[in-house]
Amino acid sequence: MMNLNTTLLLLIPFLPLAGFVILGLWGRKIFKANAGWVGTLLMLASFLIAVYTAYEYFTHSSGGHYDKIVPINYTWLKFSSTLSINMGIMLDPISVMMIVVVTLVSLMVHIYSLGYMKGEERFPTYYAFLGLFTFSMLGLVLSSNLFQIYIFWELVGVSSFLLIGYYYDRPSAVAAAKKAFIVTRFADLGFLIGILILSYCAGTLDFTTMINTLTSPESSELKTSLTYSFLGVSALTWGAALVFIGGAGKSAMFPLHIWLPDAMEGPTPVSALIHAATMVVAGVFLVARLFPVFSFTTPGVLQVVGWVGAFSAGFAAIIACTQTDIKRVLAYSTMSQIGYMMFALGVSGMGGEEGAGYTASMFHLFTHAMFKALLFLGAGAVIHYVHSNDMKDMGGLRKYMPLTHLTFLVACLAIAGIPPFAGFFSKEAILHAAYQHNTIIYWIALLTSGLTAFYMFRLYFNIFWNKPHQAHGEKHGEGGFAMMLPLVLLGLGAIGAGFIPFGKFVSADGNPLHMETDIAFSVLPVSLGVAGILLAAWFYLKQNSRPDAVASGLNGFYKAAYHKFYIDEIYQFVTKKIIFNCIGRPAAWFDRNVVDGLINLAGSGTEAVSAGIKKMQSGKVQQYGMYFLVAALALAALFIYILK
Amino acid sequence: MQPGLYHILFISTGLFFIGAYGFFTRKNLITMLMSIELILNSVNLNFIAFNKYLWPNQMDGLFFTLFIIAIAAAEAAVAIAIIINLYRNHQSIDVDDAEELKY
């Protein structure tokens, strides 16, 4: 049996929390510039324990099957004999995989920030926030019940808000932080209602029990819940769909994606950690966590998941081709890759070969965390070097930043799906799963993977080739050891992660799944990827007029894509013109005139009465004596003559 | 003619209202204190009169009166102390000058 120490398990999330508390309270007074080391060492310890846990978990399967185990389950709020909110830790293949991913990327970001954020005024605060985020994210993936996941879900939202708004003296950062918070909050409302519906139907919040109840056709709860319906759709479907809305908000799926590109206002390492590798995949994780319910009970919702994912993947890829801010390109690419993970879940079935999509989705989540964190950290190094986010200010950097160039190239090849880099294997698995279940989604995904190669290499050539670099008189090199080490380590991950036999460890039903790479099948996606790269090279390797010519040739479409298909403007119109005018203003009028009027009336009425009677308290003793005498006589008269 | 209960009650009622009148009209605190003494004495008279004419065999009324006299003396001492303090603060013992405690 597994040798898992529960104290050790608890240390994984609580070490980063300790970092948050210590640095939050004493960081600016005591640790100052050393704060980064405190955070990094705690994170390193947490990472090592997570790796140890993963090793213990994956080397102790029961005959190749991985069970869900709940080593800690503490009853926190007890509502009735069956319904209570617990705080627990659940280990299953995906949560174990996630703790490794989260702690690894977080550790890399901690190390990288030692160099990148050096000399920032709020350096200790930054590390405190990183610790809070890591704690929340680990809590989220380890949650043993739906309500606990919701609590940590909101906590990652808050830490994301704090870190996007880290440069709070920049109005755009403040606006972006608010936007991210409000959009995800809006989606979380759906999530909360979904939780209430699902827990009402299942009679529990606990994942294991809930999944058992809602997926066994004989269970009385399931039979009863299937009789509830709203607008002709069963309550369970509503619940699952609302939970998915929460996930879509966090994972920036269309149409709730608008916050992600703006979130790039935060420091670049934060974008790497939160808005590329970990928090934004929480939505995918959530769907995967409840996958049996989606798959068995509400296959309709799973269809929606698939279509939303596929649409977001293609939509974001088109926008990414037109953006010039390198972080925004990466943000849209993140959205596109998360779209891949979503539709991979959407086309997946429950067990055996049918569940290939599930494994592929988790596999892509794993490899994507490596190469996307690497891309962001590389972009951070570039931004650090040229002091600009815009690719117009870059070009010809390959001679100046050789190591960044190399690792960035590796990451680009990985995301473009060129063998033998990590992205190839996971993307191939996803395409394979899509091909077997839904041909239309497969074609969308295929085109998107060509586009992905194109826009990633557009980015790559624009940064490192294109026009020769105009030296701005930078004296500093491409970054210190602290910044280069994570690039190299993640680069190794981006090369090697694909060779992990992922299906052996993670599958929808816990039984190992054999994934083979079908060479014949891979020819088409890989040649599309290569074509994308060649096209990007033709456009951007040397400075020329071809991109402008094509852009003006596609005039209307290019403009629309450049403006992100005006989704932001549509939301602005809906909120400012329609919601404000039709709901906001009448509500404000009602508030000012009716609600406030009633309160003011009570106030002024009291004032008028008191103004009338305050003269009674004159401070004159004899007047008081007179009141007393008159009252005494009146009482005497009352008792003698009237009440006899 | 022997004086009866009613005669004495008339006197005590007169004393009471003289005292009350003095309390309400005089502005000098010493005079007001004296008026209060009049009111107390009217009460004392009532006690004595009721005791003597209604329950001649008992002493309760007498004792009450003695207590009231003792307490009135103590009360006068307290009142005069207050008046002295008031005088120190206001350089006056006019009751209308001490009206800070109002709305």
XYZ file of C-alpha atoms in Angstrom:
747
model
C 0.000 0.000 0.000
C 1.013 3.562 -0.511
C 3.242 5.226 1.975
C 1.545 8.609 2.129
C 1.951 10.756 5.158
C -1.038 13.066 5.570
C 1.058 15.763 7.233
C 3.357 15.725 4.257
C 0.357 15.996 1.946
C -0.942 18.990 3.859
C 2.437 20.650 3.546
C 2.076 20.855 -0.231
C -0.576 23.590 -0.172
C 0.344 24.995 3.223
C 3.995 25.799 2.523
C 3.053 28.399 -0.098
C 0.395 29.691 2.298
C 3.088 30.044 4.955
C 5.059 32.028 2.389
C 2.066 34.305 1.883
C 1.548 34.861 5.601
C 5.221 35.368 6.430
C 5.942 37.670 3.514
C 2.629 39.437 3.787
C 3.188 40.295 7.442
C 6.926 40.799 7.667
C 8.155 40.894 4.078
C 8.563 44.625 3.769
C 9.968 45.149 7.255
C 12.309 42.205 7.737
C 13.016 40.310 4.536
C 13.020 43.102 1.954
C 15.169 41.962 -0.976
C 15.517 38.477 0.524
C 11.751 37.938 0.334
C 12.153 36.232 -3.013
C 14.419 33.606 -1.546
C 11.967 32.847 1.267
C 9.156 32.318 -1.220
C 11.326 30.308 -3.580
C 12.673 27.961 -0.917
C 9.205 27.261 0.454
C 8.030 26.625 -3.075
C 10.964 24.299 -3.722
C 10.049 22.268 -0.643
C 6.437 22.118 -1.761
C 7.516 21.017 -5.243
C 9.728 18.249 -3.903
C 6.924 16.918 -1.706
C 4.529 17.067 -4.667
C 6.956 15.084 -6.824
C 7.418 12.555 -4.029
C 3.647 12.236 -3.652
C 3.246 11.741 -7.385
C 5.965 9.102 -7.359
C 4.308 7.281 -4.473
C 0.897 7.511 -6.079
C 1.853 6.375 -9.557
C 4.074 3.536 -8.431
C 1.318 1.970 -6.344
C -1.491 1.132 -8.695
C -3.838 -1.693 -7.882
C -3.218 -3.824 -10.932
C -2.774 -0.891 -13.281
C -5.912 0.794 -11.966
C -5.589 4.085 -10.098
C -8.145 4.644 -7.371
C -9.461 7.879 -6.052
C -8.255 8.140 -2.493
C -9.321 10.663 0.098
C -6.688 10.621 2.834
C -8.074 13.674 4.616
C -11.723 14.547 4.985
C -12.678 16.905 7.765
C -16.308 17.871 8.332
C -16.343 21.617 8.347
C -19.973 22.712 8.215
C -22.646 20.156 8.978
C -26.122 20.987 7.734
C -27.905 17.693 8.120
C -27.050 14.058 8.579
C -26.359 13.691 4.859
C -25.379 17.180 3.726
C -22.215 18.750 5.023
C -19.402 20.842 3.637
C -16.100 19.100 4.103
C -12.526 20.143 3.720
C -10.477 17.342 2.336
C -7.774 16.197 0.031
C -8.553 13.886 -2.819
C -5.846 12.153 -4.777
C -6.576 10.762 -8.176
C -4.454 10.767 -11.338
C -5.512 14.229 -12.499
C -5.111 15.951 -9.135
C -1.697 14.355 -8.633
C -0.714 15.418 -12.139
C -1.983 18.933 -11.414
C -0.075 19.376 -8.154
C 3.124 18.527 -9.996
C 2.314 20.950 -12.810
C 1.274 23.749 -10.467
C 4.225 23.439 -8.123
C 6.670 23.034 -11.019
C 5.485 26.085 -12.953
C 5.127 28.069 -9.755
C 8.675 27.164 -8.737
C 9.986 28.174 -12.153
C 8.123 31.469 -11.921
C 9.437 32.048 -8.397
C 13.011 31.532 -9.580
C 12.510 33.577 -12.723
C 11.015 36.467 -10.776
C 14.151 36.663 -8.636
C 15.744 38.157 -11.716
C 12.771 39.665 -13.496
C 11.229 41.541 -10.590
C 14.503 42.501 -8.911
C 14.437 46.008 -7.505
C 10.648 46.334 -7.658
C 9.362 48.439 -4.824
C 6.719 45.902 -3.769
C 8.952 42.883 -4.283
C 7.934 41.108 -1.005
C 4.248 41.765 -1.702
C 4.670 40.207 -5.117
C 6.057 37.020 -3.598
C 3.336 37.016 -0.966
C 0.693 37.119 -3.710
C 2.455 34.356 -5.630
C 2.334 32.234 -2.475
C -1.377 32.942 -2.002
C -2.076 32.019 -5.593
C -0.123 28.781 -5.416
C -1.883 27.810 -2.196
C -5.296 28.476 -3.707
C -4.517 26.619 -6.902
C -3.211 23.597 -5.021
C -6.273 23.690 -2.790
C -8.447 23.806 -5.878
C -6.937 20.766 -7.535
C -6.843 18.761 -4.303
C -10.455 19.532 -3.344
C -12.526 16.565 -2.347
C -15.899 18.191 -2.799
C -17.653 20.671 -4.985
C -18.011 23.412 -2.416
C -14.373 23.312 -1.413
C -13.411 23.661 -5.051
C -15.682 26.702 -5.236
C -13.971 28.342 -2.250
C -10.528 27.866 -3.759
C -11.916 28.829 -7.140
C -12.766 32.247 -5.755
C -9.413 32.442 -3.978
C -7.508 31.954 -7.232
C -9.768 34.604 -8.719
C -8.775 37.024 -5.988
C -5.068 36.271 -6.296
C -5.323 36.656 -10.041
C -7.029 40.019 -9.483
C -4.291 41.115 -7.088
C -1.515 40.100 -9.449
C -3.039 41.572 -12.610
C -3.426 44.813 -10.708
C 0.098 44.570 -9.316
C 1.133 47.788 -11.068
C -1.772 49.594 -9.455
C -0.500 53.026 -10.464
C -1.203 52.130 -14.099
C -4.877 52.764 -14.922
C -4.894 50.081 -17.615
C -3.716 47.481 -15.081
C -6.433 48.493 -12.635
C -9.057 48.316 -15.360
C -7.773 44.921 -16.490
C -7.835 43.576 -12.934
C -11.404 44.716 -12.455
C -12.432 43.328 -15.809
C -10.924 39.938 -15.063
C -12.576 39.833 -11.671
C -16.005 40.931 -12.822
C -16.150 38.678 -15.890
C -15.077 35.606 -13.941
C -17.359 36.552 -11.053
C -20.228 36.741 -13.494
C -19.411 33.232 -14.666
C -18.991 32.064 -11.074
C -22.577 33.032 -10.362
C -23.523 30.335 -12.845
C -21.087 27.973 -11.183
C -22.629 28.543 -7.761
C -26.163 27.916 -9.013
C -24.862 24.834 -10.793
C -23.311 23.589 -7.549
C -26.603 24.096 -5.734
C -28.554 22.203 -8.394
C -26.098 19.327 -8.623
C -25.751 18.970 -4.868
C -29.522 19.120 -4.457
C -29.962 16.391 -7.040
C -27.217 14.192 -5.655
C -27.889 15.007 -2.010
C -24.203 15.515 -1.375
C -21.306 17.768 -2.268
C -18.675 15.098 -2.110
C -17.202 14.260 -5.520
C -16.964 10.518 -5.126
C -20.465 10.104 -3.736
C -21.929 12.597 -6.183
C -20.400 10.840 -9.164
C -21.530 7.451 -7.889
C -25.075 8.669 -7.285
C -25.471 10.507 -10.545
C -23.975 7.846 -12.747
C -25.677 4.694 -11.513
C -29.029 4.237 -13.286
C -30.504 2.459 -10.274
C -29.917 5.204 -7.735
C -33.127 6.728 -6.434
C -31.585 10.223 -6.403
C -30.913 10.057 -10.113
C -34.414 8.785 -10.861
C -35.972 11.581 -8.822
C -33.745 14.290 -10.274
C -34.572 13.274 -13.802
C -38.183 14.208 -13.117
C -37.290 17.842 -12.331
C -37.096 20.065 -15.335
C -37.028 23.723 -16.267
C -37.905 25.121 -19.704
C -38.142 21.598 -21.009
C -34.591 20.735 -20.020
C -33.849 18.529 -17.060
C -32.509 20.144 -13.908
C -29.379 18.039 -14.008
C -28.587 19.344 -17.475
C -29.048 22.880 -16.224
C -26.765 22.174 -13.283
C -24.024 20.700 -15.443
C -24.347 23.515 -17.981
C -24.103 26.169 -15.254
C -21.052 24.486 -13.778
C -19.557 24.548 -17.252
C -20.279 28.281 -17.504
C -18.168 28.775 -14.383
C -15.411 26.724 -15.952
C -15.722 28.596 -19.236
C -15.350 31.925 -17.435
C -12.170 30.868 -15.690
C -10.789 29.186 -18.788
C -11.557 32.143 -21.058
C -13.859 30.270 -23.421
C -15.871 32.261 -25.941
C -17.891 34.394 -25.124
C -16.364 34.919 -21.666
C -12.798 35.226 -22.951
C -12.537 39.011 -22.998
C -10.683 39.279 -19.717
C -7.713 37.103 -20.648
C -5.921 39.348 -23.173
C -6.311 42.334 -20.845
C -4.960 40.291 -17.946
C -1.582 40.566 -19.666
C -1.230 43.902 -17.869
C 0.189 41.964 -14.931
C 3.892 41.205 -14.600
C 4.973 38.676 -17.266
C 5.924 35.845 -14.861
C 2.415 36.139 -13.442
C 0.975 35.735 -16.915
C 3.100 32.633 -17.286
C 1.906 31.156 -14.011
C -1.718 32.176 -13.783
C -2.895 33.106 -17.230
C -1.133 30.409 -19.176
C -0.226 27.336 -17.212
C -2.436 26.922 -14.174
C -5.449 29.045 -13.310
C -6.934 29.233 -16.788
C -6.950 25.459 -17.060
C -9.048 25.270 -13.886
C -12.143 25.189 -16.077
C -10.808 22.182 -17.964
C -9.910 20.584 -14.662
C -13.415 21.165 -13.339
C -15.043 19.526 -16.342
C -12.566 16.660 -16.058
C -13.300 16.317 -12.350
C -17.021 15.975 -12.982
C -16.454 14.146 -16.242
C -18.453 11.011 -15.372
C -21.482 13.181 -14.612
C -21.098 15.105 -17.864
C -20.496 11.984 -19.843
C -23.125 9.699 -18.384
C -25.923 11.964 -17.198
C -25.758 15.015 -19.417
C -24.177 14.117 -22.755
C -25.891 17.157 -24.271
C -23.815 19.484 -22.121
C -20.694 17.603 -23.122
C -21.581 18.326 -26.738
C -21.792 22.019 -25.851
C -18.400 21.780 -24.138
C -16.974 20.329 -27.331
C -18.417 22.975 -29.618
C -17.547 25.882 -27.357
C -13.997 24.562 -27.096
C -13.608 24.049 -30.822
C -15.070 27.441 -31.646
C -12.872 29.214 -29.085
C -9.804 27.419 -30.403
C -10.366 28.589 -33.976
C -11.650 32.037 -33.033
C -8.676 32.828 -30.816
C -6.206 31.491 -33.369
C -7.537 33.883 -36.028
C -7.253 36.856 -33.671
C -3.762 35.796 -32.602
C -2.572 36.131 -36.216
C -3.278 39.854 -36.216
C -2.125 41.101 -32.821
C 1.170 42.916 -32.448
C 1.551 42.926 -28.668
C 3.552 39.738 -28.063
C 1.837 38.988 -24.765
C -1.572 39.333 -26.379
C -0.585 36.909 -29.110
C 0.376 34.477 -26.378
C -2.861 35.160 -24.522
C -4.957 34.308 -27.569
C -2.804 31.291 -28.187
C -3.509 30.181 -24.617
C -7.218 30.593 -25.203
C -6.898 28.561 -28.381
C -4.982 25.740 -26.669
C -7.481 25.632 -23.806
C -10.123 25.356 -26.488
C -8.299 22.220 -27.607
C -8.425 20.749 -24.114
C -12.129 21.578 -23.814
C -13.231 19.990 -27.055
C -11.023 16.986 -26.362
C -13.170 16.473 -23.251
C -16.245 17.190 -25.309
C -15.535 14.420 -27.795
C -14.510 11.935 -25.136
C -16.449 8.996 -23.827
C -16.183 7.336 -20.473
C -14.093 4.195 -20.555
C -11.528 2.335 -22.579
C -10.728 3.555 -26.081
C -13.743 5.864 -25.943
C -12.002 7.835 -23.192
C -9.042 8.753 -25.382
C -10.194 12.384 -25.520
C -10.081 12.688 -21.748
C -6.523 11.416 -21.559
C -5.534 13.571 -24.518
C -7.035 16.645 -22.884
C -5.129 16.099 -19.645
C -1.994 15.286 -21.617
C -2.292 18.523 -23.536
C -2.895 20.401 -20.282
C 0.354 18.928 -18.983
C 2.522 19.655 -22.025
C 0.864 23.026 -22.609
C 1.828 24.109 -19.089
C 5.476 23.426 -19.973
C 5.742 25.137 -23.313
C 3.326 27.979 -22.644
C 5.050 28.913 -19.385
C 8.295 28.762 -21.350
C 6.887 31.033 -24.058
C 5.729 33.578 -21.521
C 8.982 33.524 -19.589
C 10.878 33.880 -22.888
C 8.622 36.759 -23.864
C 9.329 38.243 -20.440
C 13.053 38.068 -21.120
C 12.518 39.781 -24.491
C 10.373 42.485 -22.928
C 12.993 42.887 -20.221
C 15.562 43.414 -22.965
C 13.768 45.821 -25.297
C 11.428 47.464 -22.757
C 8.425 47.116 -25.008
C 5.582 44.669 -25.592
C 5.176 45.505 -29.248
C 6.748 43.326 -31.890
C 7.366 46.421 -34.017
C 10.101 47.360 -31.550
C 11.717 43.957 -31.844
C 13.518 42.028 -34.537
C 16.948 40.548 -35.051
C 17.296 39.631 -31.388
C 18.685 36.145 -32.003
C 22.281 37.311 -31.801
C 21.694 39.300 -28.666
C 19.749 36.707 -26.678
C 20.978 33.305 -27.896
C 19.617 31.244 -25.009
C 16.204 32.893 -25.019
C 16.126 32.430 -28.774
C 16.844 28.734 -28.521
C 14.309 27.999 -25.798
C 11.667 30.138 -27.484
C 12.208 28.191 -30.687
C 11.777 24.931 -28.816
C 8.523 26.172 -27.296
C 7.257 27.383 -30.677
C 8.025 24.027 -32.260
C 6.287 22.317 -29.372
C 3.109 24.365 -29.640
C 3.123 24.029 -33.436
C 3.042 20.262 -33.006
C 6.302 19.384 -34.718
C 7.726 16.019 -33.665
C 9.421 15.135 -31.400
C 8.487 18.070 -29.176
C 5.895 17.713 -26.414
C 3.028 19.469 -28.161
C 3.147 17.036 -31.049
C 2.161 14.066 -28.925
C -0.639 15.701 -27.001
C -2.067 17.517 -30.003
C -1.922 14.327 -32.033
C -3.827 12.529 -29.304
C -6.475 15.231 -29.283
C -6.845 15.239 -33.061
C -7.072 11.486 -33.039
C -9.837 11.523 -30.463
C -11.679 14.241 -32.372
C -11.310 12.361 -35.667
C -13.030 9.337 -34.209
C -15.956 11.187 -32.701
C -16.744 14.358 -34.515
C -15.458 15.085 -37.993
C -16.431 18.755 -38.034
C -14.586 19.458 -34.797
C -11.672 17.512 -36.222
C -11.437 19.782 -39.265
C -11.722 22.925 -37.153
C -8.957 21.591 -34.931
C -6.797 20.715 -37.903
C -7.099 24.183 -39.424
C -6.458 25.713 -36.027
C -3.277 23.710 -35.625
C -2.058 25.105 -38.976
C -2.958 28.604 -37.813
C -1.198 27.953 -34.521
C 2.033 27.133 -36.321
C 1.605 30.246 -38.448
C 0.985 32.768 -35.667
C 3.580 31.290 -33.325
C 6.243 31.528 -36.001
C 5.009 34.966 -36.991
C 5.783 35.869 -33.384
C 9.093 34.043 -33.442
C 10.353 35.574 -36.685
C 9.191 39.044 -35.703
C 11.087 38.884 -32.440
C 14.249 37.132 -33.457
C 14.620 37.678 -37.222
C 12.900 40.179 -39.487
C 14.568 43.560 -39.391
C 18.007 43.947 -37.822
C 17.966 44.989 -34.210
C 18.413 48.686 -33.573
C 20.460 48.758 -30.412
C 18.880 51.017 -27.809
C 22.192 51.163 -26.068
C 21.240 48.336 -23.700
C 24.108 47.504 -21.477
C 22.579 44.510 -19.748
C 22.662 41.032 -21.213
C 19.667 38.816 -21.769
C 19.068 38.272 -18.068
C 20.840 36.693 -15.148
C 21.118 33.079 -14.114
C 17.802 33.255 -12.259
C 16.012 34.080 -15.488
C 17.848 31.623 -17.685
C 17.562 28.556 -15.449
C 13.749 28.272 -15.668
C 13.941 28.754 -19.434
C 16.342 25.857 -19.776
C 14.449 23.578 -17.395
C 11.099 24.284 -19.021
C 12.757 23.899 -22.409
C 13.828 20.405 -21.407
C 10.234 19.813 -20.297
C 8.925 21.031 -23.636
C 11.199 18.587 -25.410
C 10.771 15.596 -23.156
C 7.257 15.781 -21.693
C 5.742 14.194 -24.775
C 7.548 10.922 -24.231
C 5.743 10.230 -20.976
C 3.338 7.320 -21.525
C 0.503 9.464 -20.280
C -2.314 7.059 -20.981
C -0.791 4.613 -18.547
C -1.358 7.050 -15.721
C -4.359 9.224 -16.526
C -7.603 8.042 -18.012
C -11.278 8.700 -17.559
C -12.005 5.500 -15.639
C -8.636 4.954 -13.956
C -7.665 1.966 -16.103
C -4.550 2.373 -18.200
C -5.117 3.417 -21.781
C -2.739 2.518 -24.539
C -1.992 5.490 -26.723
C -0.016 4.902 -29.867
C 1.103 7.486 -32.340
C -0.245 6.628 -35.741
C 2.353 7.794 -38.255
C -0.040 7.823 -41.191
C -2.519 9.907 -39.224
C 0.172 12.390 -38.190
C 1.243 13.246 -41.729
C -1.559 15.717 -42.354
C -1.360 17.777 -39.111
C 2.427 17.884 -39.162
C 2.616 18.944 -42.792
C -0.008 21.623 -42.062
C 2.168 22.788 -39.177
C 5.225 22.883 -41.405
C 3.246 24.761 -44.027
C 2.236 27.301 -41.370
C 5.859 27.731 -40.385
C 6.994 28.147 -43.987
C 4.236 30.661 -44.645
C 5.263 32.639 -41.572
C 8.873 32.495 -42.743
C 7.873 33.716 -46.192
C 6.077 36.675 -44.608
C 8.288 37.568 -41.717
C 11.790 36.094 -42.038
C 12.977 39.240 -43.778
C 11.278 42.569 -43.616
C 9.050 42.900 -46.683
C 5.738 44.258 -47.847
C 3.932 40.926 -48.165
C 2.144 41.029 -44.776
C 0.755 44.488 -45.483
C -0.345 43.439 -48.946
C -2.226 40.437 -47.585
C -3.687 42.486 -44.745
C -5.075 45.069 -47.149
C -6.248 42.281 -49.451
C -8.293 40.844 -46.587
C -9.255 44.339 -45.549
C -12.564 43.884 -43.725
C -11.781 40.526 -42.204
C -8.314 41.607 -41.123
C -9.695 44.684 -39.430
C -12.347 42.688 -37.629
C -9.778 40.181 -36.411
C -7.407 42.970 -35.421
C -10.185 44.436 -33.319
C -10.865 41.007 -31.822
C -14.148 40.756 -33.729
C -15.494 43.677 -31.714
C -16.555 41.444 -28.836
C -15.395 44.027 -26.302
C -17.318 46.725 -28.127
C -20.452 44.571 -28.194
C -20.199 44.032 -24.449
C -19.601 47.731 -23.941
C -22.698 48.472 -25.991
C -24.815 45.941 -24.147
C -23.717 47.058 -20.703
C -23.464 50.810 -21.235
C -26.383 51.408 -23.572
C -28.855 48.657 -22.816
C -28.289 47.512 -19.256
C -27.415 50.947 -17.882
C -30.286 52.710 -19.600
C -32.995 50.121 -19.171
C -32.150 48.708 -15.769
C -29.458 50.842 -14.189
C -31.045 54.225 -14.559
C -34.581 53.297 -13.452
C -33.090 51.431 -10.516
C -30.982 54.449 -9.617
C -34.030 56.712 -9.882
C -36.045 54.386 -7.655
C -33.182 54.276 -5.183
C -32.660 58.023 -5.061
C -36.302 58.994 -4.923
C -38.282 56.218 -3.318
C -35.860 54.364 -1.071
C -33.820 57.387 -0.083
C -37.028 59.440 0.120
C -38.514 57.120 2.728
C -35.342 57.222 4.785
C -35.130 61.001 4.505
C -38.789 61.329 5.494
C -38.202 59.323 8.664
C -35.178 61.482 9.397
C -36.808 64.846 8.817
C -39.976 63.766 10.670
C -37.969 62.880 13.747
C -36.090 66.130 13.476
C -39.278 68.196 13.302
C -40.811 66.488 16.335
C -37.649 66.869 18.376
C -37.335 70.530 17.424
C -40.838 71.007 18.782
C -40.307 69.327 22.124
C -36.677 70.051 22.857
C -37.591 73.335 24.586
C -38.970 71.263 27.454
C -35.427 70.540 28.546
C -34.639 74.145 29.347
C -32.079 73.689 32.095
C -34.267 75.678 34.460
C -34.797 73.793 37.691
C -38.003 75.533 38.584
C -39.578 74.628 35.288
C -38.796 70.976 35.950
C -40.289 71.361 39.425
C -43.443 72.716 37.856
C -43.748 69.761 35.485
C -43.328 67.503 38.460
C -45.966 69.227 40.520
C -48.477 69.396 37.697
C -47.892 65.745 36.874
C -48.240 64.739 40.532
C -51.485 66.658 40.852
C -52.765 65.209 37.628
C -51.942 61.681 38.797
C -53.587 62.408 42.134
C -56.700 63.656 40.343
C -56.624 60.587 38.112
C -56.500 58.158 41.002
C -58.916 60.009 43.247
C -61.650 61.041 40.833
C -61.399 58.862 37.765
C -59.932 55.481 38.688
C -61.499 55.521 42.150
C -62.332 75.778 71.099
C -60.035 72.827 70.950
C -58.091 72.639 67.622
C -59.078 69.514 65.638
C -57.462 67.475 62.877
C -58.879 69.705 60.162
C -57.354 72.844 61.569
C -53.942 71.370 61.535
C -54.438 69.938 58.031
C -55.419 73.427 56.850
C -52.236 74.843 58.316
C -50.070 72.133 56.804
C -51.735 72.557 53.379
C -51.109 76.287 53.651
C -47.488 75.671 54.547
C -47.109 73.262 51.641
C -48.394 75.683 49.045
C -46.476 78.608 50.500
C -43.377 76.449 50.166
C -44.289 75.393 46.648
C -44.967 78.962 45.678
C -41.598 80.021 47.072
C -39.861 77.172 45.255
C -41.324 78.117 41.921
C -40.998 81.876 42.094
C -37.827 82.692 44.022
C -34.604 82.795 42.037
C -32.289 82.729 45.032
C -31.189 79.200 45.806
C -31.060 79.801 49.554
C -34.646 80.981 49.525
C -35.606 77.969 47.427
C -33.938 75.729 49.992
C -35.930 77.432 52.717
C -39.120 76.836 50.707
C -38.297 73.178 50.490
C -37.900 73.138 54.284
C -41.398 74.584 54.520
C -42.759 71.774 52.369
C -40.982 69.219 54.533
C -42.378 70.786 57.666
C -45.878 70.699 56.281
C -45.424 66.972 55.806
C -44.102 66.679 59.357
C -47.178 68.438 60.632
C -49.401 65.983 58.787
C -47.613 63.026 60.306
C -47.930 64.450 63.792
C -51.565 65.362 63.337
C -52.629 62.007 61.956
C -50.704 60.245 64.649
C -52.243 62.279 67.456
C -55.846 62.281 66.261
C -56.280 58.962 64.515
C -53.922 56.538 66.299
C -53.083 58.203 69.627
C -51.730 54.925 71.028
C -48.983 54.566 68.499
C -45.678 56.392 67.911
C -45.011 55.727 64.213
C -45.820 59.235 63.046
C -43.573 60.768 65.660
C -40.635 58.665 64.662
C -41.179 59.452 61.013
C -41.122 63.106 61.837
C -37.895 62.780 63.779
C -36.293 60.968 60.870
C -37.468 63.578 58.424
C -36.004 66.353 60.559
C -32.670 64.545 60.723
C -32.619 63.880 57.001
C -33.690 67.422 56.226
C -30.715 68.667 58.227
C -28.365 66.426 56.245
C -30.015 67.465 53.033
C -29.622 71.109 53.900
C -25.908 70.529 54.497
C -25.558 68.885 51.081
C -27.617 71.575 49.410
C -25.541 74.347 50.958
C -22.351 72.613 49.844
C -23.748 72.473 46.299
C -24.729 76.121 46.522
C -21.231 77.106 47.661
C -19.699 75.221 44.734
C -22.166 76.815 42.394
C -21.216 80.191 43.740
C -17.540 79.480 43.174
C -18.254 78.618 39.550
C -20.801 81.247 38.674
C -20.192 84.032 41.191
C -23.927 83.910 41.746
C -26.511 81.771 43.445
C -29.294 82.765 41.109
C -30.954 79.614 39.801
C -31.416 81.140 36.341
C -27.671 81.516 35.953
C -27.164 77.778 36.289
C -28.851 76.441 33.199
C -26.023 74.898 31.227
C -27.615 71.438 31.317
C -30.170 71.852 28.593
C -30.888 70.681 25.054
